[in-house]
């Protein structure tokens, strides 16, 4: 997917990019490739792959959920900024927080934000488990999202404690979403969530399956969650 095809594909979904946004995506691509030579950010470096499998794929959450309002979004384990930075470019009104456990990625994100002239973005070098225990961040976000970080039972424990009551947790998944959801139902329930809907679609051109899982936060998360760093992955709530 080249930049022109990317623009057309977004337009078909009702998202029209202006000149500044097109330039921001071009700068994002070049900055990503440049930094990828120094630190491992992505295995995909061709323009076509990045525009399709990173940029378009990240924005696909907005095909099924309204990001146009002023909202706070926390992106857990965003790596090189996916999905929240492409969403921020399309919807500048978003207030973005990224938490990632690798300092080098945080350095990249700070540089990227300056290059893209982004405002209302904050990057934290932390584990999601400790970030979710912090009273400043716990249950304080309208939206919490994660893309390709962990299976649903684990991911729910990392993300739902950060979602405010009546907010949403949006998990971006591949082809195994149904099976993961089945195994993650108990965790979602215990952590105060309720599955709203799963939207499944295929990525254009390569036709691989994607799912957007939307979980509503109905109740406060019990204080014991998230458990200490590493525990959700070692012994998930299943």
JSON list of C-alpha atoms in Angstrom, two decimals:
[
{"chain": "A", "resi": 1, "resn": "UNK", "atom": "CA", "xyz": [0.00, 0.00, 0.00]},
{"chain": "A", "resi": 2, "resn": "UNK", "atom": "CA", "xyz": [1.69, 3.19, -1.14]},
{"chain": "A", "resi": 3, "resn": "UNK", "atom": "CA", "xyz": [0.87, 6.60, 0.43]},
{"chain": "A", "resi": 4, "resn": "UNK", "atom": "CA", "xyz": [-1.68, 7.43, -2.29]},
{"chain": "A", "resi": 5, "resn": "UNK", "atom": "CA", "xyz": [-3.49, 4.09, -1.86]},
{"chain": "A", "resi": 6, "resn": "UNK", "atom": "CA", "xyz": [-3.36, 4.62, 1.92]},
{"chain": "A", "resi": 7, "resn": "UNK", "atom": "CA", "xyz": [-5.04, 7.99, 1.55]},
{"chain": "A", "resi": 8, "resn": "UNK", "atom": "CA", "xyz": [-7.76, 6.58, -0.73]},
{"chain": "A", "resi": 9, "resn": "UNK", "atom": "CA", "xyz": [-8.39, 3.59, 1.57]},
{"chain": "A", "resi": 10, "resn": "UNK", "atom": "CA", "xyz": [-8.86, 5.91, 4.56]},
{"chain": "A", "resi": 11, "resn": "UNK", "atom": "CA", "xyz": [-11.14, 8.17, 2.58]},
{"chain": "A", "resi": 12, "resn": "UNK", "atom": "CA", "xyz": [-13.36, 5.15, 1.82]},
{"chain": "A", "resi": 13, "resn": "UNK", "atom": "CA", "xyz": [-13.71, 4.77, 5.61]},
{"chain": "A", "resi": 14, "resn": "UNK", "atom": "CA", "xyz": [-14.65, 8.44, 6.03]},
{"chain": "A", "resi": 15, "resn": "UNK", "atom": "CA", "xyz": [-11.21, 9.64, 7.18]},
{"chain": "A", "resi": 16, "resn": "UNK", "atom": "CA", "xyz": [-9.81, 12.42, 4.96]},
{"chain": "A", "resi": 17, "resn": "UNK", "atom": "CA", "xyz": [-6.18, 13.46, 5.41]},
{"chain": "A", "resi": 18, "resn": "UNK", "atom": "CA", "xyz": [-5.09, 17.05, 4.92]},
{"chain": "A", "resi": 19, "resn": "UNK", "atom": "CA", "xyz": [-1.65, 18.12, 3.64]},
{"chain": "A", "resi": 20, "resn": "UNK", "atom": "CA", "xyz": [-0.15, 18.35, 7.12]},
{"chain": "A", "resi": 21, "resn": "UNK", "atom": "CA", "xyz": [-1.35, 14.85, 8.04]},
{"chain": "A", "resi": 22, "resn": "UNK", "atom": "CA", "xyz": [0.05, 13.38, 4.81]},
{"chain": "A", "resi": 23, "resn": "UNK", "atom": "CA", "xyz": [3.38, 15.01, 5.60]},
{"chain": "A", "resi": 24, "resn": "UNK", "atom": "CA", "xyz": [3.28, 13.69, 9.16]},
{"chain": "A", "resi": 25, "resn": "UNK", "atom": "CA", "xyz": [2.85, 10.12, 7.94]},
{"chain": "A", "resi": 26, "resn": "UNK", "atom": "CA", "xyz": [5.75, 10.56, 5.49]},
{"chain": "A", "resi": 27, "resn": "UNK", "atom": "CA", "xyz": [7.95, 11.95, 8.29]},
{"chain": "A", "resi": 28, "resn": "UNK", "atom": "CA", "xyz": [6.84, 9.09, 10.58]},
{"chain": "A", "resi": 29, "resn": "UNK", "atom": "CA", "xyz": [7.89, 6.54, 7.95]},
{"chain": "A", "resi": 30, "resn": "UNK", "atom": "CA", "xyz": [11.32, 8.08, 7.34]},
{"chain": "A", "resi": 31, "resn": "UNK", "atom": "CA", "xyz": [12.01, 8.56, 11.07]},
{"chain": "A", "resi": 32, "resn": "UNK", "atom": "CA", "xyz": [11.01, 4.96, 11.79]},
{"chain": "A", "resi": 33, "resn": "UNK", "atom": "CA", "xyz": [13.34, 3.56, 9.10]},
{"chain": "A", "resi": 34, "resn": "UNK", "atom": "CA", "xyz": [16.20, 5.83, 10.19]},
{"chain": "A", "resi": 35, "resn": "UNK", "atom": "CA", "xyz": [15.93, 4.85, 13.88]},
{"chain": "A", "resi": 36, "resn": "UNK", "atom": "CA", "xyz": [15.35, 1.20, 13.03]},
{"chain": "A", "resi": 37, "resn": "UNK", "atom": "CA", "xyz": [18.99, 1.00, 11.95]},
{"chain": "A", "resi": 38, "resn": "UNK", "atom": "CA", "xyz": [20.02, 1.86, 15.52]},
{"chain": "A", "resi": 39, "resn": "UNK", "atom": "CA", "xyz": [17.36, 0.07, 17.59]},
{"chain": "A", "resi": 40, "resn": "UNK", "atom": "CA", "xyz": [14.99, -2.73, 16.69]},
{"chain": "A", "resi": 41, "resn": "UNK", "atom": "CA", "xyz": [11.59, -1.10, 16.24]},
{"chain": "A", "resi": 42, "resn": "UNK", "atom": "CA", "xyz": [10.04, -3.14, 13.42]},
{"chain": "A", "resi": 43, "resn": "UNK", "atom": "CA", "xyz": [10.80, -6.01, 11.07]},
{"chain": "A", "resi": 44, "resn": "UNK", "atom": "CA", "xyz": [8.86, -4.16, 8.34]},
{"chain": "A", "resi": 45, "resn": "UNK", "atom": "CA", "xyz": [10.74, -1.36, 6.63]},
{"chain": "A", "resi": 46, "resn": "UNK", "atom": "CA", "xyz": [9.38, -1.09, 3.07]},
{"chain": "A", "resi": 47, "resn": "UNK", "atom": "CA", "xyz": [7.07, 1.86, 2.52]},
{"chain": "A", "resi": 48, "resn": "UNK", "atom": "CA", "xyz": [4.25, -0.42, 1.31]},
{"chain": "A", "resi": 49, "resn": "UNK", "atom": "CA", "xyz": [4.48, -2.65, 4.40]},
{"chain": "A", "resi": 50, "resn": "UNK", "atom": "CA", "xyz": [4.67, 0.20, 6.91]},
{"chain": "A", "resi": 51, "resn": "UNK", "atom": "CA", "xyz": [1.73, 2.08, 5.39]},
{"chain": "A", "resi": 52, "resn": "UNK", "atom": "CA", "xyz": [-0.44, -1.06, 5.28]},
{"chain": "A", "resi": 53, "resn": "UNK", "atom": "CA", "xyz": [0.59, -3.19, 8.26]},
{"chain": "A", "resi": 54, "resn": "UNK", "atom": "CA", "xyz": [1.43, -0.40, 10.70]},
{"chain": "A", "resi": 55, "resn": "UNK", "atom": "CA", "xyz": [-0.33, 2.83, 9.71]},
{"chain": "A", "resi": 56, "resn": "UNK", "atom": "CA", "xyz": [-3.56, 1.54, 8.13]},
{"chain": "A", "resi": 57, "resn": "UNK", "atom": "CA", "xyz": [-3.80, -1.37, 10.57]},
{"chain": "A", "resi": 58, "resn": "UNK", "atom": "CA", "xyz": [-3.45, 1.02, 13.54]},
{"chain": "A", "resi": 59, "resn": "UNK", "atom": "CA", "xyz": [-6.13, 3.38, 12.23]},
{"chain": "A", "resi": 60, "resn": "UNK", "atom": "CA", "xyz": [-8.57, 0.49, 11.62]},
{"chain": "A", "resi": 61, "resn": "UNK", "atom": "CA", "xyz": [-9.73, 0.81, 15.25]},
{"chain": "A", "resi": 62, "resn": "UNK", "atom": "CA", "xyz": [-11.37, 4.09, 14.18]},
{"chain": "A", "resi": 63, "resn": "UNK", "atom": "CA", "xyz": [-13.55, 2.27, 11.63]},
{"chain": "A", "resi": 64, "resn": "UNK", "atom": "CA", "xyz": [-15.46, 0.74, 14.57]},
{"chain": "A", "resi": 65, "resn": "UNK", "atom": "CA", "xyz": [-15.11, 3.28, 17.38]},
{"chain": "A", "resi": 66, "resn": "UNK", "atom": "CA", "xyz": [-15.53, 7.07, 17.41]},
{"chain": "A", "resi": 67, "resn": "UNK", "atom": "CA", "xyz": [-12.21, 8.83, 18.06]},
{"chain": "A", "resi": 68, "resn": "UNK", "atom": "CA", "xyz": [-13.40, 12.28, 16.96]},
{"chain": "A", "resi": 69, "resn": "UNK", "atom": "CA", "xyz": [-14.30, 13.51, 20.47]},
{"chain": "A", "resi": 70, "resn": "UNK", "atom": "CA", "xyz": [-11.77, 14.91, 22.93]},
{"chain": "A", "resi": 71, "resn": "UNK", "atom": "CA", "xyz": [-10.65, 11.78, 24.76]},
{"chain": "A", "resi": 72, "resn": "UNK", "atom": "CA", "xyz": [-7.66, 10.42, 26.63]},
{"chain": "A", "resi": 73, "resn": "UNK", "atom": "CA", "xyz": [-6.11, 7.24, 25.26]},
{"chain": "A", "resi": 74, "resn": "UNK", "atom": "CA", "xyz": [-3.46, 5.05, 26.85]},
{"chain": "A", "resi": 75, "resn": "UNK", "atom": "CA", "xyz": [-1.53, 2.72, 24.56]},
{"chain": "A", "resi": 76, "resn": "UNK", "atom": "CA", "xyz": [0.07, -0.23, 26.37]},
{"chain": "A", "resi": 77, "resn": "UNK", "atom": "CA", "xyz": [3.28, -1.64, 24.90]},
{"chain": "A", "resi": 78, "resn": "UNK", "atom": "CA", "xyz": [3.08, 0.60, 21.83]},
{"chain": "A", "resi": 79, "resn": "UNK", "atom": "CA", "xyz": [6.64, -0.08, 20.69]},
{"chain": "A", "resi": 80, "resn": "UNK", "atom": "CA", "xyz": [7.17, 2.30, 17.77]},
{"chain": "A", "resi": 81, "resn": "UNK", "atom": "CA", "xyz": [3.88, 4.08, 18.53]},
{"chain": "A", "resi": 82, "resn": "UNK", "atom": "CA", "xyz": [1.26, 1.69, 17.14]},
{"chain": "A", "resi": 83, "resn": "UNK", "atom": "CA", "xyz": [-1.70, 2.16, 17.18]},
{"chain": "A", "resi": 84, "resn": "UNK", "atom": "CA", "xyz": [-1.88, 5.45, 19.09]},
{"chain": "A", "resi": 85, "resn": "UNK", "atom": "CA", "xyz": [0.41, 7.72, 17.04]},
{"chain": "A", "resi": 86, "resn": "UNK", "atom": "CA", "xyz": [-1.29, 7.03, 13.67]},
{"chain": "A", "resi": 87, "resn": "UNK", "atom": "CA", "xyz": [-4.63, 7.59, 15.46]},
{"chain": "A", "resi": 88, "resn": "UNK", "atom": "CA", "xyz": [-3.30, 10.84, 16.94]},
{"chain": "A", "resi": 89, "resn": "UNK", "atom": "CA", "xyz": [-2.25, 12.07, 13.49]},
{"chain": "A", "resi": 90, "resn": "UNK", "atom": "CA", "xyz": [-5.76, 11.41, 12.15]},
{"chain": "A", "resi": 91, "resn": "UNK", "atom": "CA", "xyz": [-7.52, 12.69, 15.28]},
{"chain": "A", "resi": 92, "resn": "UNK", "atom": "CA", "xyz": [-5.38, 15.51, 16.77]},
{"chain": "A", "resi": 93, "resn": "UNK", "atom": "CA", "xyz": [-7.93, 15.99, 19.57]},
{"chain": "A", "resi": 94, "resn": "UNK", "atom": "CA", "xyz": [-6.78, 12.76, 21.25]},
{"chain": "A", "resi": 95, "resn": "UNK", "atom": "CA", "xyz": [-4.68, 13.08, 24.39]},
{"chain": "A", "resi": 96, "resn": "UNK", "atom": "CA", "xyz": [-2.20, 10.21, 24.07]},
{"chain": "A", "resi": 97, "resn": "UNK", "atom": "CA", "xyz": [-0.25, 8.40, 26.78]},
{"chain": "A", "resi": 98, "resn": "UNK", "atom": "CA", "xyz": [2.10, 5.55, 25.87]},
{"chain": "A", "resi": 99, "resn": "UNK", "atom": "CA", "xyz": [3.63, 3.18, 28.41]},
{"chain": "A", "resi": 100, "resn": "UNK", "atom": "CA", "xyz": [6.47, 0.96, 27.25]},
{"chain": "A", "resi": 101, "resn": "UNK", "atom": "CA", "xyz": [9.03, -1.09, 29.15]},
{"chain": "A", "resi": 102, "resn": "UNK", "atom": "CA", "xyz": [12.01, -0.24, 26.92]},
{"chain": "A", "resi": 103, "resn": "UNK", "atom": "CA", "xyz": [13.79, 3.09, 27.40]},
{"chain": "A", "resi": 104, "resn": "UNK", "atom": "CA", "xyz": [15.16, 3.10, 23.84]},
{"chain": "A", "resi": 105, "resn": "UNK", "atom": "CA", "xyz": [11.63, 3.01, 22.42]},
{"chain": "A", "resi": 106, "resn": "UNK", "atom": "CA", "xyz": [10.62, 5.90, 24.67]},
{"chain": "A", "resi": 107, "resn": "UNK", "atom": "CA", "xyz": [13.61, 7.89, 23.32]},
{"chain": "A", "resi": 108, "resn": "UNK", "atom": "CA", "xyz": [12.40, 7.18, 19.78]},
{"chain": "A", "resi": 109, "resn": "UNK", "atom": "CA", "xyz": [8.84, 8.27, 20.63]},
{"chain": "A", "resi": 110, "resn": "UNK", "atom": "CA", "xyz": [10.05, 11.54, 22.17]},
{"chain": "A", "resi": 111, "resn": "UNK", "atom": "CA", "xyz": [12.09, 12.28, 19.04]},
{"chain": "A", "resi": 112, "resn": "UNK", "atom": "CA", "xyz": [9.17, 11.27, 16.80]},
{"chain": "A", "resi": 113, "resn": "UNK", "atom": "CA", "xyz": [6.70, 13.50, 18.66]},
{"chain": "A", "resi": 114, "resn": "UNK", "atom": "CA", "xyz": [9.05, 16.47, 18.18]},
{"chain": "A", "resi": 115, "resn": "UNK", "atom": "CA", "xyz": [9.46, 15.69, 14.46]},
{"chain": "A", "resi": 116, "resn": "UNK", "atom": "CA", "xyz": [5.68, 15.41, 14.00]},
{"chain": "A", "resi": 117, "resn": "UNK", "atom": "CA", "xyz": [5.01, 18.49, 16.17]},
{"chain": "A", "resi": 118, "resn": "UNK", "atom": "CA", "xyz": [2.52, 16.57, 18.31]},
{"chain": "A", "resi": 119, "resn": "UNK", "atom": "CA", "xyz": [0.94, 18.13, 21.39]},
{"chain": "A", "resi": 120, "resn": "UNK", "atom": "CA", "xyz": [-0.83, 16.38, 24.27]},
{"chain": "A", "resi": 121, "resn": "UNK", "atom": "CA", "xyz": [1.34, 13.28, 24.15]},
{"chain": "A", "resi": 122, "resn": "UNK", "atom": "CA", "xyz": [3.18, 11.70, 27.10]},
{"chain": "A", "resi": 123, "resn": "UNK", "atom": "CA", "xyz": [5.52, 8.70, 27.12]},
{"chain": "A", "resi": 124, "resn": "UNK", "atom": "CA", "xyz": [6.31, 6.64, 30.21]},
{"chain": "A", "resi": 125, "resn": "UNK", "atom": "CA", "xyz": [9.10, 4.13, 30.64]},
{"chain": "A", "resi": 126, "resn": "UNK", "atom": "CA", "xyz": [7.33, 1.62, 32.88]},
{"chain": "A", "resi": 127, "resn": "UNK", "atom": "CA", "xyz": [5.77, -1.82, 33.07]},
{"chain": "A", "resi": 128, "resn": "UNK", "atom": "CA", "xyz": [2.01, -1.83, 32.52]},
{"chain": "A", "resi": 129, "resn": "UNK", "atom": "CA", "xyz": [1.56, -3.66, 35.83]},
{"chain": "A", "resi": 130, "resn": "UNK", "atom": "CA", "xyz": [3.18, -0.91, 37.91]},
{"chain": "A", "resi": 131, "resn": "UNK", "atom": "CA", "xyz": [1.64, 1.85, 35.79]},
{"chain": "A", "resi": 132, "resn": "UNK", "atom": "CA", "xyz": [-1.80, 0.35, 36.53]},
{"chain": "A", "resi": 133, "resn": "UNK", "atom": "CA", "xyz": [-1.09, 0.47, 40.27]},
{"chain": "A", "resi": 134, "resn": "UNK", "atom": "CA", "xyz": [-0.07, 4.14, 40.17]},
{"chain": "A", "resi": 135, "resn": "UNK", "atom": "CA", "xyz": [-2.92, 6.29, 41.54]},
{"chain": "A", "resi": 136, "resn": "UNK", "atom": "CA", "xyz": [-2.21, 9.01, 38.93]},
{"chain": "A", "resi": 137, "resn": "UNK", "atom": "CA", "xyz": [-2.83, 6.67, 36.02]},
{"chain": "A", "resi": 138, "resn": "UNK", "atom": "CA", "xyz": [-5.11, 3.96, 37.42]},
{"chain": "A", "resi": 139, "resn": "UNK", "atom": "CA", "xyz": [-8.70, 4.14, 36.10]},
{"chain": "A", "resi": 140, "resn": "UNK", "atom": "CA", "xyz": [-8.00, 7.52, 34.51]},
{"chain": "A", "resi": 141, "resn": "UNK", "atom": "CA", "xyz": [-8.30, 6.92, 30.72]},
{"chain": "A", "resi": 142, "resn": "UNK", "atom": "CA", "xyz": [-11.34, 7.06, 28.44]},
{"chain": "A", "resi": 143, "resn": "UNK", "atom": "CA", "xyz": [-9.76, 4.49, 26.10]},
{"chain": "A", "resi": 144, "resn": "UNK", "atom": "CA", "xyz": [-6.98, 1.96, 26.66]},
{"chain": "A", "resi": 145, "resn": "UNK", "atom": "CA", "xyz": [-5.66, 0.09, 23.66]},
{"chain": "A", "resi": 146, "resn": "UNK", "atom": "CA", "xyz": [-3.04, -2.48, 22.78]},
{"chain": "A", "resi": 147, "resn": "UNK", "atom": "CA", "xyz": [-2.00, -4.07, 19.52]},
{"chain": "A", "resi": 148, "resn": "UNK", "atom": "CA", "xyz": [-0.29, -7.46, 19.34]},
{"chain": "A", "resi": 149, "resn": "UNK", "atom": "CA", "xyz": [1.04, -7.32, 22.92]},
{"chain": "A", "resi": 150, "resn": "UNK", "atom": "CA", "xyz": [-0.30, -10.46, 24.66]},
{"chain": "A", "resi": 151, "resn": "UNK", "atom": "CA", "xyz": [-3.26, -12.84, 24.64]},
{"chain": "A", "resi": 152, "resn": "UNK", "atom": "CA", "xyz": [-6.59, -11.51, 25.95]},
{"chain": "A", "resi": 153, "resn": "UNK", "atom": "CA", "xyz": [-6.45, -13.06, 29.43]},
{"chain": "A", "resi": 154, "resn": "UNK", "atom": "CA", "xyz": [-3.06, -11.40, 30.05]},
{"chain": "A", "resi": 155, "resn": "UNK", "atom": "CA", "xyz": [-3.83, -8.19, 28.16]},
{"chain": "A", "resi": 156, "resn": "UNK", "atom": "CA", "xyz": [-7.02, -7.57, 30.12]},
{"chain": "A", "resi": 157, "resn": "UNK", "atom": "CA", "xyz": [-5.06, -7.47, 33.37]},
{"chain": "A", "resi": 158, "resn": "UNK", "atom": "CA", "xyz": [-2.57, -5.00, 31.88]},
{"chain": "A", "resi": 159, "resn": "UNK", "atom": "CA", "xyz": [-5.19, -2.71, 30.32]},
{"chain": "A", "resi": 160, "resn": "UNK", "atom": "CA", "xyz": [-8.52, -2.80, 32.20]},
{"chain": "A", "resi": 161, "resn": "UNK", "atom": "CA", "xyz": [-7.10, -1.38, 35.47]},
{"chain": "A", "resi": 162, "resn": "UNK", "atom": "CA", "xyz": [-6.17, 1.77, 33.50]},
{"chain": "A", "resi": 163, "resn": "UNK", "atom": "CA", "xyz": [-9.65, 2.28, 32.01]},
{"chain": "A", "resi": 164, "resn": "UNK", "atom": "CA", "xyz": [-11.98, 4.64, 33.88]},
{"chain": "A", "resi": 165, "resn": "UNK", "atom": "CA", "xyz": [-15.48, 3.39, 34.69]},
{"chain": "A", "resi": 166, "resn": "UNK", "atom": "CA", "xyz": [-17.68, 3.70, 31.57]},
{"chain": "A", "resi": 167, "resn": "UNK", "atom": "CA", "xyz": [-14.56, 3.87, 29.40]},
{"chain": "A", "resi": 168, "resn": "UNK", "atom": "CA", "xyz": [-13.44, 1.25, 26.89]},
{"chain": "A", "resi": 169, "resn": "UNK", "atom": "CA", "xyz": [-10.61, -1.20, 26.35]},
{"chain": "A", "resi": 170, "resn": "UNK", "atom": "CA", "xyz": [-9.93, -1.78, 22.63]},
{"chain": "A", "resi": 171, "resn": "UNK", "atom": "CA", "xyz": [-7.83, -4.83, 21.80]},
{"chain": "A", "resi": 172, "resn": "UNK", "atom": "CA", "xyz": [-6.47, -5.12, 18.27]},
{"chain": "A", "resi": 173, "resn": "UNK", "atom": "CA", "xyz": [-6.09, -8.77, 17.37]},
{"chain": "A", "resi": 174, "resn": "UNK", "atom": "CA", "xyz": [-5.32, -11.15, 14.53]},
{"chain": "A", "resi": 175, "resn": "UNK", "atom": "CA", "xyz": [-7.11, -14.33, 13.48]},
{"chain": "A", "resi": 176, "resn": "UNK", "atom": "CA", "xyz": [-7.21, -16.00, 16.93]},
{"chain": "A", "resi": 177, "resn": "UNK", "atom": "CA", "xyz": [-9.49, -13.41, 18.55]},
{"chain": "A", "resi": 178, "resn": "UNK", "atom": "CA", "xyz": [-12.48, -15.72, 19.19]},
{"chain": "A", "resi": 179, "resn": "UNK", "atom": "CA", "xyz": [-10.41, -18.38, 20.90]},
{"chain": "A", "resi": 180, "resn": "UNK", "atom": "CA", "xyz": [-8.54, -15.76, 22.96]},
{"chain": "A", "resi": 181, "resn": "UNK", "atom": "CA", "xyz": [-11.80, -14.13, 24.00]},
{"chain": "A", "resi": 182, "resn": "UNK", "atom": "CA", "xyz": [-13.20, -17.46, 25.16]},
{"chain": "A", "resi": 183, "resn": "UNK", "atom": "CA", "xyz": [-10.13, -17.97, 27.37]},
{"chain": "A", "resi": 184, "resn": "UNK", "atom": "CA", "xyz": [-10.15, -14.34, 28.49]},
{"chain": "A", "resi": 185, "resn": "UNK", "atom": "CA", "xyz": [-13.82, -14.07, 29.51]},
{"chain": "A", "resi": 186, "resn": "UNK", "atom": "CA", "xyz": [-13.16, -14.77, 33.18]},
{"chain": "A", "resi": 187, "resn": "UNK", "atom": "CA", "xyz": [-10.36, -12.20, 33.39]},
{"chain": "A", "resi": 188, "resn": "UNK", "atom": "CA", "xyz": [-12.48, -9.53, 31.70]},
{"chain": "A", "resi": 189, "resn": "UNK", "atom": "CA", "xyz": [-15.35, -10.17, 34.13]},
{"chain": "A", "resi": 190, "resn": "UNK", "atom": "CA", "xyz": [-13.12, -10.17, 37.25]},
{"chain": "A", "resi": 191, "resn": "UNK", "atom": "CA", "xyz": [-11.37, -6.96, 36.18]},
{"chain": "A", "resi": 192, "resn": "UNK", "atom": "CA", "xyz": [-14.65, -5.08, 35.74]},
{"chain": "A", "resi": 193, "resn": "UNK", "atom": "CA", "xyz": [-15.12, -5.38, 31.99]},
{"chain": "A", "resi": 194, "resn": "UNK", "atom": "CA", "xyz": [-17.93, -6.57, 29.77]},
{"chain": "A", "resi": 195, "resn": "UNK", "atom": "CA", "xyz": [-17.39, -7.62, 26.14]},
{"chain": "A", "resi": 196, "resn": "UNK", "atom": "CA", "xyz": [-19.33, -5.28, 23.89]},
{"chain": "A", "resi": 197, "resn": "UNK", "atom": "CA", "xyz": [-18.53, -6.39, 20.36]},
{"chain": "A", "resi": 198, "resn": "UNK", "atom": "CA", "xyz": [-15.90, -7.98, 18.14]},
{"chain": "A", "resi": 199, "resn": "UNK", "atom": "CA", "xyz": [-15.46, -6.64, 14.62]},
{"chain": "A", "resi": 200, "resn": "UNK", "atom": "CA", "xyz": [-13.60, -8.81, 12.13]},
{"chain": "A", "resi": 201, "resn": "UNK", "atom": "CA", "xyz": [-12.26, -7.64, 8.78]},
{"chain": "A", "resi": 202, "resn": "UNK", "atom": "CA", "xyz": [-9.45, -8.40, 6.35]},
{"chain": "A", "resi": 203, "resn": "UNK", "atom": "CA", "xyz": [-6.52, -6.11, 5.77]},
{"chain": "A", "resi": 204, "resn": "UNK", "atom": "CA", "xyz": [-6.64, -4.80, 2.18]},
{"chain": "A", "resi": 205, "resn": "UNK", "atom": "CA", "xyz": [-4.26, -6.26, -0.42]},
{"chain": "A", "resi": 206, "resn": "UNK", "atom": "CA", "xyz": [-2.78, -9.05, 1.71]},
{"chain": "A", "resi": 207, "resn": "UNK", "atom": "CA", "xyz": [-6.19, -10.25, 2.98]},
{"chain": "A", "resi": 208, "resn": "UNK", "atom": "CA", "xyz": [-5.03, -11.28, 6.48]},
{"chain": "A", "resi": 209, "resn": "UNK", "atom": "CA", "xyz": [-7.69, -11.38, 9.18]},
{"chain": "A", "resi": 210, "resn": "UNK", "atom": "CA", "xyz": [-7.91, -8.74, 11.89]},
{"chain": "A", "resi": 211, "resn": "UNK", "atom": "CA", "xyz": [-10.27, -8.27, 14.83]},
{"chain": "A", "resi": 212, "resn": "UNK", "atom": "CA", "xyz": [-11.12, -5.21, 16.91]},
{"chain": "A", "resi": 213, "resn": "UNK", "atom": "CA", "xyz": [-12.44, -6.27, 20.33]},
{"chain": "A", "resi": 214, "resn": "UNK", "atom": "CA", "xyz": [-14.30, -3.61, 22.32]},
{"chain": "A", "resi": 215, "resn": "UNK", "atom": "CA", "xyz": [-14.70, -4.16, 26.06]},
{"chain": "A", "resi": 216, "resn": "UNK", "atom": "CA", "xyz": [-16.75, -1.75, 28.19]},
{"chain": "A", "resi": 217, "resn": "UNK", "atom": "CA", "xyz": [-15.54, -0.97, 31.70]},
{"chain": "A", "resi": 218, "resn": "UNK", "atom": "CA", "xyz": [-18.63, -1.48, 33.87]},
{"chain": "A", "resi": 219, "resn": "UNK", "atom": "CA", "xyz": [-17.14, -1.75, 37.37]},
{"chain": "A", "resi": 220, "resn": "UNK", "atom": "CA", "xyz": [-14.02, -0.65, 39.20]},
{"chain": "A", "resi": 221, "resn": "UNK", "atom": "CA", "xyz": [-11.12, -3.09, 39.02]},
{"chain": "A", "resi": 222, "resn": "UNK", "atom": "CA", "xyz": [-10.43, -4.85, 42.36]},
{"chain": "A", "resi": 223, "resn": "UNK", "atom": "CA", "xyz": [-7.40, -3.36, 44.14]},
{"chain": "A", "resi": 224, "resn": "UNK", "atom": "CA", "xyz": [-5.37, -6.58, 43.93]},
{"chain": "A", "resi": 225, "resn": "UNK", "atom": "CA", "xyz": [-5.06, -6.16, 40.14]},
{"chain": "A", "resi": 226, "resn": "UNK", "atom": "CA", "xyz": [-2.84, -5.81, 38.25]},
{"chain": "A", "resi": 227, "resn": "UNK", "atom": "CA", "xyz": [-0.57, -8.23, 40.08]},
{"chain": "A", "resi": 228, "resn": "UNK", "atom": "CA", "xyz": [3.18, -7.64, 40.20]},
{"chain": "A", "resi": 229, "resn": "UNK", "atom": "CA", "xyz": [5.23, -7.38, 36.99]},
{"chain": "A", "resi": 230, "resn": "UNK", "atom": "CA", "xyz": [5.45, -10.65, 35.08]},
{"chain": "A", "resi": 231, "resn": "UNK", "atom": "CA", "xyz": [2.72, -12.44, 37.05]},
{"chain": "A", "resi": 232, "resn": "UNK", "atom": "CA", "xyz": [-0.15, -11.89, 34.58]},
{"chain": "A", "resi": 233, "resn": "UNK", "atom": "CA", "xyz": [1.93, -13.54, 31.87]},
{"chain": "A", "resi": 234, "resn": "UNK", "atom": "CA", "xyz": [3.14, -16.44, 34.07]},
{"chain": "A", "resi": 235, "resn": "UNK", "atom": "CA", "xyz": [-0.25, -17.27, 35.58]},
{"chain": "A", "resi": 236, "resn": "UNK", "atom": "CA", "xyz": [-3.05, -15.57, 33.63]},
{"chain": "A", "resi": 237, "resn": "UNK", "atom": "CA", "xyz": [-6.61, -15.40, 35.00]},
{"chain": "A", "resi": 238, "resn": "UNK", "atom": "CA", "xyz": [-8.21, -18.23, 32.99]}
]
